[in-house]
PDB file of C-alpha atoms in Angstrom:
ATOM      1  CA  MET A   1     -19.131   0.353 -31.292  1.00 91.00           C
ATOM      2  CA  LYS A   2     -15.390  -0.495 -29.867  1.00 96.00           C
ATOM      3  CA  VAL A   3     -14.956  -0.007 -25.632  1.00 98.00           C
ATOM      4  CA  TYR A   4     -11.831  -1.937 -24.298  1.00 98.00           C
ATOM      5  CA  LEU A   5     -12.586  -2.409 -21.001  1.00 98.00           C
ATOM      6  CA  THR A   6     -10.005  -2.676 -17.949  1.00 98.00           C
ATOM      7  CA  ARG A   7      -9.888  -4.940 -15.228  1.00 98.00           C
ATOM      8  CA  ARG A   8      -7.353  -3.945 -11.849  1.00 98.00           C
ATOM      9  CA  TYR A   9      -6.003  -6.728 -10.204  1.00 98.00           C
ATOM     10  CA  LEU A  10      -3.305  -7.787  -6.806  1.00 98.00           C
ATOM     11  CA  PHE A  11      -1.616 -10.473  -5.733  1.00 97.00           C
ATOM     12  CA  ALA A  12       1.884 -10.404  -3.271  1.00 96.00           C
ATOM     13  CA  ALA A  13       5.199 -13.388  -5.070  1.00 96.00           C
ATOM     14  CA  SER A  14       8.275 -13.257  -4.306  1.00 96.00           C
ATOM     15  CA  HIS A  15      10.735 -14.014  -6.716  1.00 96.00           C
ATOM     16  CA  ARG A  16      14.477 -13.290  -7.709  1.00 96.00           C
ATOM     17  CA  LEU A  17      16.039 -12.760 -10.498  1.00 96.00           C
ATOM     18  CA  HIS A  18      19.570 -14.819 -11.382  1.00 96.00           C
ATOM     19  CA  ASN A  19      21.162 -16.352 -14.536  1.00 96.00           C
ATOM     20  CA  PRO A  20      23.016 -18.855 -13.897  1.00 94.00           C
ATOM     21  CA  ALA A  21      25.043 -18.263 -16.717  1.00 95.00           C
ATOM     22  CA  LEU A  22      26.654 -15.453 -15.503  1.00 94.00           C
ATOM     23  CA  GLY A  23      28.464 -15.766 -12.387  1.00 93.00           C
ATOM     24  CA  GLU A  24      28.119 -13.748  -9.672  1.00 94.00           C
ATOM     25  CA  ALA A  25      30.361 -11.155 -10.177  1.00 95.00           C
ATOM     26  CA  ALA A  26      27.715 -10.448 -13.327  1.00 96.00           C
ATOM     27  CA  ASN A  27      24.526 -11.197 -11.599  1.00 95.00           C
ATOM     28  CA  ARG A  28      25.026  -8.748  -9.130  1.00 95.00           C
ATOM     29  CA  GLU A  29      26.567  -5.736 -11.714  1.00 95.00           C
ATOM     30  CA  THR A  30      22.846  -6.835 -13.800  1.00 96.00           C
ATOM     31  CA  TYR A  31      20.838  -7.771 -10.903  1.00 96.00           C
ATOM     32  CA  GLY A  32      22.033  -5.246  -7.533  1.00 94.00           C
ATOM     33  CA  LYS A  33      20.009  -6.475  -4.904  1.00 93.00           C
ATOM     34  CA  CYS A  34      16.825  -7.874  -6.985  1.00 94.00           C
ATOM     35  CA  ASP A  35      19.852 -11.691  -7.014  1.00 94.00           C
ATOM     36  CA  ASN A  36      19.725 -11.218  -3.048  1.00 93.00           C
ATOM     37  CA  PRO A  37      19.541 -15.911  -3.190  1.00 92.00           C
ATOM     38  CA  HIS A  38      16.887 -15.872  -0.315  1.00 91.00           C
ATOM     39  CA  GLY A  39      14.412 -13.905  -2.723  1.00 93.00           C
ATOM     40  CA  HIS A  40      12.267 -10.646  -2.485  1.00 94.00           C
ATOM     41  CA  GLY A  41       9.045  -9.480  -2.106  1.00 94.00           C
ATOM     42  CA  HIS A  42       6.435  -7.852  -4.659  1.00 95.00           C
ATOM     43  CA  ASN A  43       2.501  -6.583  -4.464  1.00 96.00           C
ATOM     44  CA  TYR A  44       1.690  -6.811  -7.952  1.00 97.00           C
ATOM     45  CA  PHE A  45      -1.006  -5.131  -9.361  1.00 98.00           C
ATOM     46  CA  LEU A  46      -2.638  -6.397 -12.392  1.00 98.00           C
ATOM     47  CA  GLU A  47      -4.637  -4.901 -15.042  1.00 98.00           C
ATOM     48  CA  VAL A  48      -6.977  -6.669 -17.865  1.00 98.00           C
ATOM     49  CA  THR A  49      -7.323  -5.152 -20.838  1.00 98.00           C
ATOM     50  CA  VAL A  50     -10.294  -6.432 -22.739  1.00 98.00           C
ATOM     51  CA  SER A  51     -12.883  -5.223 -26.033  1.00 98.00           C
ATOM     52  CA  GLY A  52     -15.822  -5.567 -27.925  1.00 98.00           C
ATOM     53  CA  PRO A  53     -18.533  -3.987 -28.613  1.00 98.00           C
ATOM     54  CA  ILE A  54     -21.402  -3.163 -25.810  1.00 98.00           C
ATOM     55  CA  ALA A  55     -23.772  -5.253 -25.347  1.00 97.00           C
ATOM     56  CA  PRO A  56     -27.686  -4.198 -25.514  1.00 95.00           C
ATOM     57  CA  ALA A  57     -29.119  -5.562 -23.422  1.00 96.00           C
ATOM     58  CA  THR A  58     -26.829  -5.476 -20.994  1.00 97.00           C
ATOM     59  CA  GLY A  59     -24.995  -2.278 -21.469  1.00 97.00           C
ATOM     60  CA  MET A  60     -21.531  -4.302 -21.320  1.00 97.00           C
ATOM     61  CA  VAL A  61     -18.862  -5.369 -22.880  1.00 98.00           C
ATOM     62  CA  CYS A  62     -18.858  -8.087 -20.510  1.00 97.00           C
ATOM     63  CA  ASP A  63     -20.073 -10.094 -17.285  1.00 95.00           C
ATOM     64  CA  LEU A  64     -17.980  -8.678 -14.465  1.00 95.00           C
ATOM     65  CA  GLY A  65     -17.710 -11.588 -12.294  1.00 95.00           C
ATOM     66  CA  ALA A  66     -16.252 -14.100 -15.614  1.00 97.00           C
ATOM     67  CA  LEU A  67     -13.894 -11.948 -16.629  1.00 98.00           C
ATOM     68  CA  ASP A  68     -12.964 -12.243 -12.736  1.00 98.00           C
ATOM     69  CA  ALA A  69     -13.107 -15.825 -11.845  1.00 98.00           C
ATOM     70  CA  ALA A  70     -11.458 -16.453 -15.393  1.00 98.00           C
ATOM     71  CA  VAL A  71      -8.629 -13.981 -13.771  1.00 98.00           C
ATOM     72  CA  ALA A  72      -8.059 -15.688 -10.425  1.00 98.00           C
ATOM     73  CA  ARG A  73      -8.429 -19.562 -11.457  1.00 98.00           C
ATOM     74  CA  GLU A  74      -5.989 -18.714 -13.887  1.00 98.00           C
ATOM     75  CA  ILE A  75      -4.095 -15.717 -13.040  1.00 98.00           C
ATOM     76  CA  LEU A  76      -4.627 -15.232  -9.335  1.00 98.00           C
ATOM     77  CA  ASP A  77      -4.299 -18.835  -7.677  1.00 97.00           C
ATOM     78  CA  ARG A  78      -1.723 -19.723 -10.007  1.00 98.00           C
ATOM     79  CA  PHE A  79       1.006 -16.464  -8.915  1.00 97.00           C
ATOM     80  CA  ASP A  80      -0.130 -15.579  -5.599  1.00 96.00           C
ATOM     81  CA  HIS A  81       1.415 -15.408  -2.349  1.00 95.00           C
ATOM     82  CA  GLN A  82       3.733 -18.254  -5.031  1.00 96.00           C
ATOM     83  CA  ASN A  83       7.851 -17.856  -4.744  1.00 95.00           C
ATOM     84  CA  LEU A  84       7.294 -17.217  -8.614  1.00 97.00           C
ATOM     85  CA  ASN A  85      11.120 -19.435  -9.378  1.00 96.00           C
ATOM     86  CA  GLN A  86       9.497 -22.137  -8.036  1.00 96.00           C
ATOM     87  CA  LEU A  87       7.337 -22.080 -10.482  1.00 97.00           C
ATOM     88  CA  GLN A  88       7.560 -24.755 -13.892  1.00 97.00           C
ATOM     89  CA  ASP A  89       6.735 -21.126 -15.866  1.00 97.00           C
ATOM     90  CA  PHE A  90       9.741 -20.041 -14.804  1.00 97.00           C
ATOM     91  CA  VAL A  91      11.898 -23.244 -14.166  1.00 95.00           C
ATOM     92  CA  THR A  92      14.709 -21.543 -17.353  1.00 95.00           C
ATOM     93  CA  ILE A  93      13.319 -18.299 -18.092  1.00 96.00           C
ATOM     94  CA  ILE A  94      14.055 -15.397 -15.423  1.00 97.00           C
ATOM     95  CA  PRO A  95      10.594 -13.752 -13.537  1.00 97.00           C
ATOM     96  CA  THR A  96      11.587 -10.068 -14.245  1.00 97.00           C
ATOM     97  CA  THR A  97       8.308  -8.322 -14.810  1.00 96.00           C
ATOM     98  CA  GLU A  98       8.463  -7.959 -18.315  1.00 97.00           C
ATOM     99  CA  ASN A  99       8.752 -11.481 -18.256  1.00 97.00           C
ATOM    100  CA  LEU A 100       5.689 -12.565 -16.488  1.00 97.00           C
ATOM    101  CA  ALA A 101       3.607  -9.936 -18.056  1.00 97.00           C
ATOM    102  CA  ILE A 102       4.926 -11.865 -21.364  1.00 98.00           C
ATOM    103  CA  ARG A 103       3.776 -15.204 -19.569  1.00 98.00           C
ATOM    104  CA  VAL A 104       0.474 -13.971 -18.130  1.00 98.00           C
ATOM    105  CA  GLN A 105      -0.127 -12.288 -21.570  1.00 98.00           C
ATOM    106  CA  GLN A 106       0.117 -16.390 -22.592  1.00 98.00           C
ATOM    107  CA  ILE A 107      -1.752 -18.211 -21.170  1.00 98.00           C
ATOM    108  CA  LEU A 108      -4.708 -15.161 -20.581  1.00 98.00           C
ATOM    109  CA  SER A 109      -5.101 -15.457 -24.131  1.00 98.00           C
ATOM    110  CA  GLN A 110      -4.841 -19.148 -24.713  1.00 98.00           C
ATOM    111  CA  VAL A 111      -8.686 -19.401 -22.193  1.00 97.00           C
ATOM    112  CA  ASP A 112     -12.206 -18.670 -23.262  1.00 96.00           C
ATOM    113  CA  LEU A 113     -12.375 -14.888 -21.587  1.00 98.00           C
ATOM    114  CA  PRO A 114     -15.997 -13.405 -21.718  1.00 97.00           C
ATOM    115  CA  ALA A 115     -14.398 -10.389 -24.119  1.00 98.00           C
ATOM    116  CA  HIS A 116     -11.397  -9.940 -26.839  1.00 98.00           C
ATOM    117  CA  LEU A 117      -7.966 -10.088 -24.850  1.00 98.00           C
ATOM    118  CA  GLU A 118      -6.599  -6.146 -26.027  1.00 97.00           C
ATOM    119  CA  SER A 119      -3.374  -6.186 -23.144  1.00 98.00           C
ATOM    120  CA  ILE A 120      -2.790  -6.889 -19.293  1.00 98.00           C
ATOM    121  CA  ARG A 121      -0.207  -4.594 -17.876  1.00 98.00           C
ATOM    122  CA  ILE A 122       1.799  -5.273 -14.251  1.00 98.00           C
ATOM    123  CA  GLU A 123       2.831  -2.532 -11.639  1.00 97.00           C
ATOM    124  CA  GLU A 124       5.167  -4.105  -9.617  1.00 95.00           C
ATOM    125  CA  THR A 125       5.961  -1.113  -7.689  1.00 93.00           C
ATOM    126  CA  ALA A 126       4.122   2.094  -8.265  1.00 92.00           C
ATOM    127  CA  ASN A 127       7.263   3.337  -9.894  1.00 91.00           C
ATOM    128  CA  ASN A 128       7.551   0.585 -12.411  1.00 94.00           C
ATOM    129  CA  SER A 129       4.897  -1.348 -14.814  1.00 96.00           C
ATOM    130  CA  PHE A 130       5.592  -3.498 -17.882  1.00 97.00           C
ATOM    131  CA  GLU A 131       2.860  -3.752 -20.475  1.00 97.00           C
ATOM    132  CA  TYR A 132       2.593  -6.922 -23.356  1.00 98.00           C
ATOM    133  CA  ALA A 133      -0.500  -7.017 -26.021  1.00 97.00           C
ATOM    134  CA  GLY A 134       0.755 -10.407 -27.507  1.00 95.00           C
ATOM    135  CA  ALA A 135       3.864 -10.572 -30.763  1.00 91.00           C
ATOM    136  CA  HIS A 136       2.084  -8.183 -32.831  1.00 88.00           C
ATOM    137  CA  PRO A 137      -0.223  -5.580 -30.791  1.00 86.00           C
ATOM    138  CA  PRO A 138      -2.803  -4.059 -33.206  1.00 82.00           C
ATOM    139  CA  PRO A 139      -1.726   0.472 -32.798  1.00 78.00           C
ATOM    140  CA  ARG A 140      -4.149   2.072 -30.591  1.00 75.00           C
TER     141      ARG A 140
ATOM    142  CA  MET B   1       0.748  14.528 -32.721  1.00 92.00           C
ATOM    143  CA  ILE B   2       0.215  16.050 -28.709  1.00 96.00           C
ATOM    144  CA  TYR B   3      -2.363  14.426 -26.552  1.00 96.00           C
ATOM    145  CA  LEU B   4      -3.327  16.358 -23.995  1.00 96.00           C
ATOM    146  CA  THR B   5      -5.166  14.399 -21.419  1.00 96.00           C
ATOM    147  CA  ARG B   6      -7.573  16.851 -18.341  1.00 96.00           C
ATOM    148  CA  LYS B   7      -8.934  14.895 -15.086  1.00 97.00           C
ATOM    149  CA  VAL B   8     -11.853  16.319 -13.703  1.00 97.00           C
ATOM    150  CA  GLU B   9     -14.113  13.711 -10.445  1.00 97.00           C
ATOM    151  CA  PHE B  10     -17.559  13.708 -11.199  1.00 96.00           C
ATOM    152  CA  SER B  11     -19.642  11.949  -7.818  1.00 95.00           C
ATOM    153  CA  ALA B  12     -23.255  10.317  -9.465  1.00 96.00           C
ATOM    154  CA  ALA B  13     -25.500   7.919  -8.778  1.00 95.00           C
ATOM    155  CA  HIS B  14     -26.983   5.045 -10.758  1.00 97.00           C
ATOM    156  CA  TYR B  15     -28.676   1.451 -11.009  1.00 97.00           C
ATOM    157  CA  TYR B  16     -28.886  -1.514 -13.772  1.00 97.00           C
ATOM    158  CA  HIS B  17     -32.434  -2.947 -14.973  1.00 96.00           C
ATOM    159  CA  ASN B  18     -33.313  -3.907 -18.252  1.00 97.00           C
ATOM    160  CA  PRO B  19     -37.209  -3.412 -17.914  1.00 95.00           C
ATOM    161  CA  ASP B  20     -38.040  -6.270 -20.249  1.00 97.00           C
ATOM    162  CA  TRP B  21     -36.227  -8.908 -17.956  1.00 97.00           C
ATOM    163  CA  SER B  22     -37.901 -10.239 -14.627  1.00 97.00           C
ATOM    164  CA  PRO B  23     -36.778  -9.146 -10.941  1.00 96.00           C
ATOM    165  CA  GLN B  24     -35.656 -12.411 -11.297  1.00 96.00           C
ATOM    166  CA  GLU B  25     -33.203 -12.460 -14.575  1.00 97.00           C
ATOM    167  CA  ASN B  26     -32.343  -8.154 -13.560  1.00 96.00           C
ATOM    168  CA  GLN B  27     -30.812  -9.520  -9.846  1.00 96.00           C
ATOM    169  CA  ARG B  28     -29.285 -12.241 -12.189  1.00 96.00           C
ATOM    170  CA  VAL B  29     -27.699 -10.814 -14.246  1.00 95.00           C
ATOM    171  CA  PHE B  30     -26.700  -7.046 -12.738  1.00 96.00           C
ATOM    172  CA  GLY B  31     -26.406  -8.006  -8.577  1.00 95.00           C
ATOM    173  CA  LYS B  32     -26.166  -5.999  -6.127  1.00 93.00           C
ATOM    174  CA  CYS B  33     -25.863  -2.491  -9.266  1.00 95.00           C
ATOM    175  CA  SER B  34     -30.376  -3.486  -9.695  1.00 94.00           C
ATOM    176  CA  ASN B  35     -30.830  -2.313  -6.738  1.00 94.00           C
ATOM    177  CA  LEU B  36     -33.691   0.085  -7.484  1.00 93.00           C
ATOM    178  CA  ASN B  37     -32.227   2.731  -5.409  1.00 92.00           C
ATOM    179  CA  GLY B  38     -29.925   3.358  -6.937  1.00 94.00           C
ATOM    180  CA  HIS B  39     -26.358   3.619  -5.662  1.00 95.00           C
ATOM    181  CA  GLY B  40     -23.511   5.557  -5.979  1.00 94.00           C
ATOM    182  CA  HIS B  41     -19.250   6.421  -7.023  1.00 96.00           C
ATOM    183  CA  ASN B  42     -16.998   9.324  -7.021  1.00 96.00           C
ATOM    184  CA  TYR B  43     -16.205   8.702 -10.722  1.00 97.00           C
ATOM    185  CA  THR B  44     -12.468   9.976 -12.401  1.00 97.00           C
ATOM    186  CA  LEU B  45     -12.900  10.515 -16.385  1.00 98.00           C
ATOM    187  CA  GLU B  46      -9.307  11.634 -18.591  1.00 98.00           C
ATOM    188  CA  VAL B  47     -10.564  13.266 -21.500  1.00 98.00           C
ATOM    189  CA  THR B  48      -7.398  12.771 -24.214  1.00 97.00           C
ATOM    190  CA  VAL B  49      -7.454  15.127 -26.663  1.00 97.00           C
ATOM    191  CA  ALA B  50      -5.283  14.867 -29.612  1.00 97.00           C
ATOM    192  CA  GLY B  51      -4.010  17.843 -31.896  1.00 96.00           C
ATOM    193  CA  GLU B  52      -1.186  20.019 -33.401  1.00 95.00           C
ATOM    194  CA  VAL B  53       0.561  22.490 -31.752  1.00 94.00           C
ATOM    195  CA  ASP B  54      -0.190  25.914 -32.090  1.00 93.00           C
ATOM    196  CA  ALA B  55       2.644  28.825 -32.930  1.00 92.00           C
ATOM    197  CA  VAL B  56       1.540  30.922 -31.046  1.00 92.00           C
ATOM    198  CA  THR B  57       0.178  30.681 -28.052  1.00 88.00           C
ATOM    199  CA  GLY B  58       2.011  27.054 -27.330  1.00 92.00           C
ATOM    200  CA  PHE B  59      -1.560  25.596 -26.608  1.00 94.00           C
ATOM    201  CA  VAL B  60      -2.763  21.711 -28.193  1.00 95.00           C
ATOM    202  CA  ILE B  61      -5.895  23.041 -26.931  1.00 95.00           C
ATOM    203  CA  ASP B  62      -6.741  26.021 -23.780  1.00 94.00           C
ATOM    204  CA  LEU B  63      -7.064  23.942 -21.228  1.00 94.00           C
ATOM    205  CA  LYS B  64     -10.037  27.282 -18.679  1.00 94.00           C
ATOM    206  CA  GLN B  65     -11.244  26.189 -22.431  1.00 95.00           C
ATOM    207  CA  LEU B  66     -11.854  22.321 -22.117  1.00 96.00           C
ATOM    208  CA  LYS B  67     -11.999  22.490 -18.139  1.00 96.00           C
ATOM    209  CA  ASP B  68     -15.331  24.783 -19.101  1.00 97.00           C
ATOM    210  CA  ILE B  69     -16.055  22.855 -21.960  1.00 98.00           C
ATOM    211  CA  LEU B  70     -15.807  19.377 -19.373  1.00 98.00           C
ATOM    212  CA  SER B  71     -17.887  21.438 -16.909  1.00 98.00           C
ATOM    213  CA  ARG B  72     -20.992  22.826 -19.813  1.00 98.00           C
ATOM    214  CA  GLU B  73     -21.364  19.426 -21.819  1.00 98.00           C
ATOM    215  CA  VAL B  74     -21.332  16.737 -18.867  1.00 98.00           C
ATOM    216  CA  LEU B  75     -20.322  17.429 -15.316  1.00 98.00           C
ATOM    217  CA  ASP B  76     -23.487  20.303 -14.472  1.00 97.00           C
ATOM    218  CA  ASP B  77     -25.821  17.332 -15.822  1.00 97.00           C
ATOM    219  CA  PHE B  78     -23.998  14.262 -14.127  1.00 97.00           C
ATOM    220  CA  ASP B  79     -22.067  15.457 -10.813  1.00 96.00           C
ATOM    221  CA  HIS B  80     -23.740  14.917  -7.759  1.00 95.00           C
ATOM    222  CA  ARG B  81     -26.959  14.118 -10.184  1.00 95.00           C
ATOM    223  CA  HIS B  82     -28.841  10.199 -10.244  1.00 96.00           C
ATOM    224  CA  LEU B  83     -28.275   8.963 -13.915  1.00 97.00           C
ATOM    225  CA  ASN B  84     -30.649   7.309 -14.669  1.00 96.00           C
ATOM    226  CA  LYS B  85     -33.500   8.934 -13.644  1.00 96.00           C
ATOM    227  CA  GLU B  86     -31.785  12.559 -14.586  1.00 97.00           C
ATOM    228  CA  VAL B  87     -29.197  12.717 -17.486  1.00 98.00           C
ATOM    229  CA  PRO B  88     -31.590  12.150 -21.175  1.00 98.00           C
ATOM    230  CA  GLU B  89     -28.956   9.486 -22.557  1.00 98.00           C
ATOM    231  CA  PHE B  90     -30.097   6.996 -19.849  1.00 97.00           C
ATOM    232  CA  ALA B  91     -33.745   7.159 -19.776  1.00 95.00           C
ATOM    233  CA  PHE B  92     -33.748   4.276 -22.130  1.00 94.00           C
ATOM    234  CA  ARG B  93     -30.159   2.321 -21.625  1.00 96.00           C
ATOM    235  CA  ILE B  94     -28.338   1.266 -19.237  1.00 97.00           C
ATOM    236  CA  PRO B  95     -26.106   4.224 -17.174  1.00 98.00           C
ATOM    237  CA  THR B  96     -22.865   1.483 -16.767  1.00 98.00           C
ATOM    238  CA  THR B  97     -19.238   2.475 -17.311  1.00 98.00           C
ATOM    239  CA  GLU B  98     -19.605   1.851 -21.242  1.00 98.00           C
ATOM    240  CA  ASN B  99     -22.285   3.785 -21.752  1.00 98.00           C
ATOM    241  CA  ILE B 100     -21.122   6.303 -19.495  1.00 98.00           C
ATOM    242  CA  ALA B 101     -18.133   6.826 -21.561  1.00 98.00           C
ATOM    243  CA  VAL B 102     -19.671   5.949 -25.303  1.00 98.00           C
ATOM    244  CA  ALA B 103     -22.545  10.044 -23.458  1.00 98.00           C
ATOM    245  CA  ILE B 104     -19.677  11.359 -22.627  1.00 98.00           C
ATOM    246  CA  TRP B 105     -17.927  11.102 -25.675  1.00 98.00           C
ATOM    247  CA  GLU B 106     -20.593  12.053 -27.896  1.00 98.00           C
ATOM    248  CA  ARG B 107     -21.668  15.128 -25.705  1.00 98.00           C
ATOM    249  CA  LEU B 108     -17.759  16.501 -26.067  1.00 98.00           C
ATOM    250  CA  GLN B 109     -16.566  15.361 -29.961  1.00 97.00           C
ATOM    251  CA  SER B 110     -17.984  18.771 -31.301  1.00 97.00           C
ATOM    252  CA  HIS B 111     -16.494  21.372 -28.967  1.00 97.00           C
ATOM    253  CA  LEU B 112     -13.204  20.716 -29.335  1.00 96.00           C
ATOM    254  CA  HIS B 113     -12.267  22.139 -32.453  1.00 93.00           C
ATOM    255  CA  PRO B 114      -9.325  23.035 -33.318  1.00 91.00           C
ATOM    256  CA  ALA B 115      -7.926  19.911 -31.196  1.00 96.00           C
ATOM    257  CA  LYS B 116      -9.287  16.166 -32.045  1.00 97.00           C
ATOM    258  CA  LEU B 117     -11.243  14.020 -29.189  1.00 98.00           C
ATOM    259  CA  HIS B 118      -8.668  10.521 -28.713  1.00 98.00           C
ATOM    260  CA  ARG B 119      -9.728   9.309 -26.041  1.00 98.00           C
ATOM    261  CA  VAL B 120     -12.521   8.960 -23.295  1.00 98.00           C
ATOM    262  CA  ARG B 121     -11.726   7.226 -19.968  1.00 98.00           C
ATOM    263  CA  LEU B 122     -13.380   6.845 -17.394  1.00 98.00           C
ATOM    264  CA  TYR B 123     -12.859   5.219 -14.225  1.00 98.00           C
ATOM    265  CA  GLU B 124     -16.024   3.759 -11.821  1.00 97.00           C
ATOM    266  CA  GLN B 125     -13.841   2.759  -9.192  1.00 95.00           C
ATOM    267  CA  PRO B 126      -9.754   2.636  -9.330  1.00 95.00           C
ATOM    268  CA  ASP B 127      -9.766  -0.860 -10.243  1.00 97.00           C
ATOM    269  CA  LEU B 128     -12.555  -1.100 -13.281  1.00 97.00           C
ATOM    270  CA  PHE B 129     -12.377   1.257 -15.674  1.00 98.00           C
ATOM    271  CA  VAL B 130     -13.361   2.384 -19.975  1.00 98.00           C
ATOM    272  CA  ASP B 131     -11.508   3.252 -22.215  1.00 98.00           C
ATOM    273  CA  TYR B 132     -13.457   4.711 -25.874  1.00 98.00           C
ATOM    274  CA  TYR B 133     -12.232   5.509 -29.145  1.00 98.00           C
ATOM    275  CA  GLY B 134     -14.795   6.285 -30.902  1.00 97.00           C
ATOM    276  CA  GLU B 135     -14.190   3.291 -33.090  1.00 92.00           C
TER     277      GLU B 135
END
């Protein structure tokens, strides 16, 4: 028996979408107001989905407190109230939410979580969301 | 194949308690959920069925019929109830979101013909939900 559990988190960060290899006009055309030199920010909602069997003694897939602690330590502490462009993660990568989603999945896939990481999903705004389950995700 | 999802809500009380453990162990593992007086949630249940579109009706499943099934099999027993004390599945199983989702799957899966139950998604609160595909 396999159950998928999803937990939702919030972090706030700023970014600017700008590719230095492109000219000013091309950046303007590609990124529009997201290219504003001073940056702008979002409240990002992050959903982390883990899976596993239900432990009979607890009725749970995993200890939620342990999952929360791991996500706080690895993701929220790292990204919350930061300028994403200033972080090591995005020195050579444009901090679009696509790239942010991939980075978050990479980080979480390399740390000890209390259950198997299936996928992550980030809402940049209420209208845009991005999901990543690794390079070779299993069908669902 | 078309997937159709119907959303319903129910409100229920529960607590988490493993009778094989000491009160201290229950408190350590389940925290404030172990309060034996219980507490409650507004659960949101999303039931997704899969099937082919019927050539005559254009439906995967008759929505009214699906609503009636959800009411009869789930809501009538779960809504405004104490899950530990009033729902038989949880007499000996802890009513975690995971176990409630599995119990709902088991209650629904034989009633949806000709559609098939694809997924049960159960929100305990907006920042926590569980998916079960019967795997």
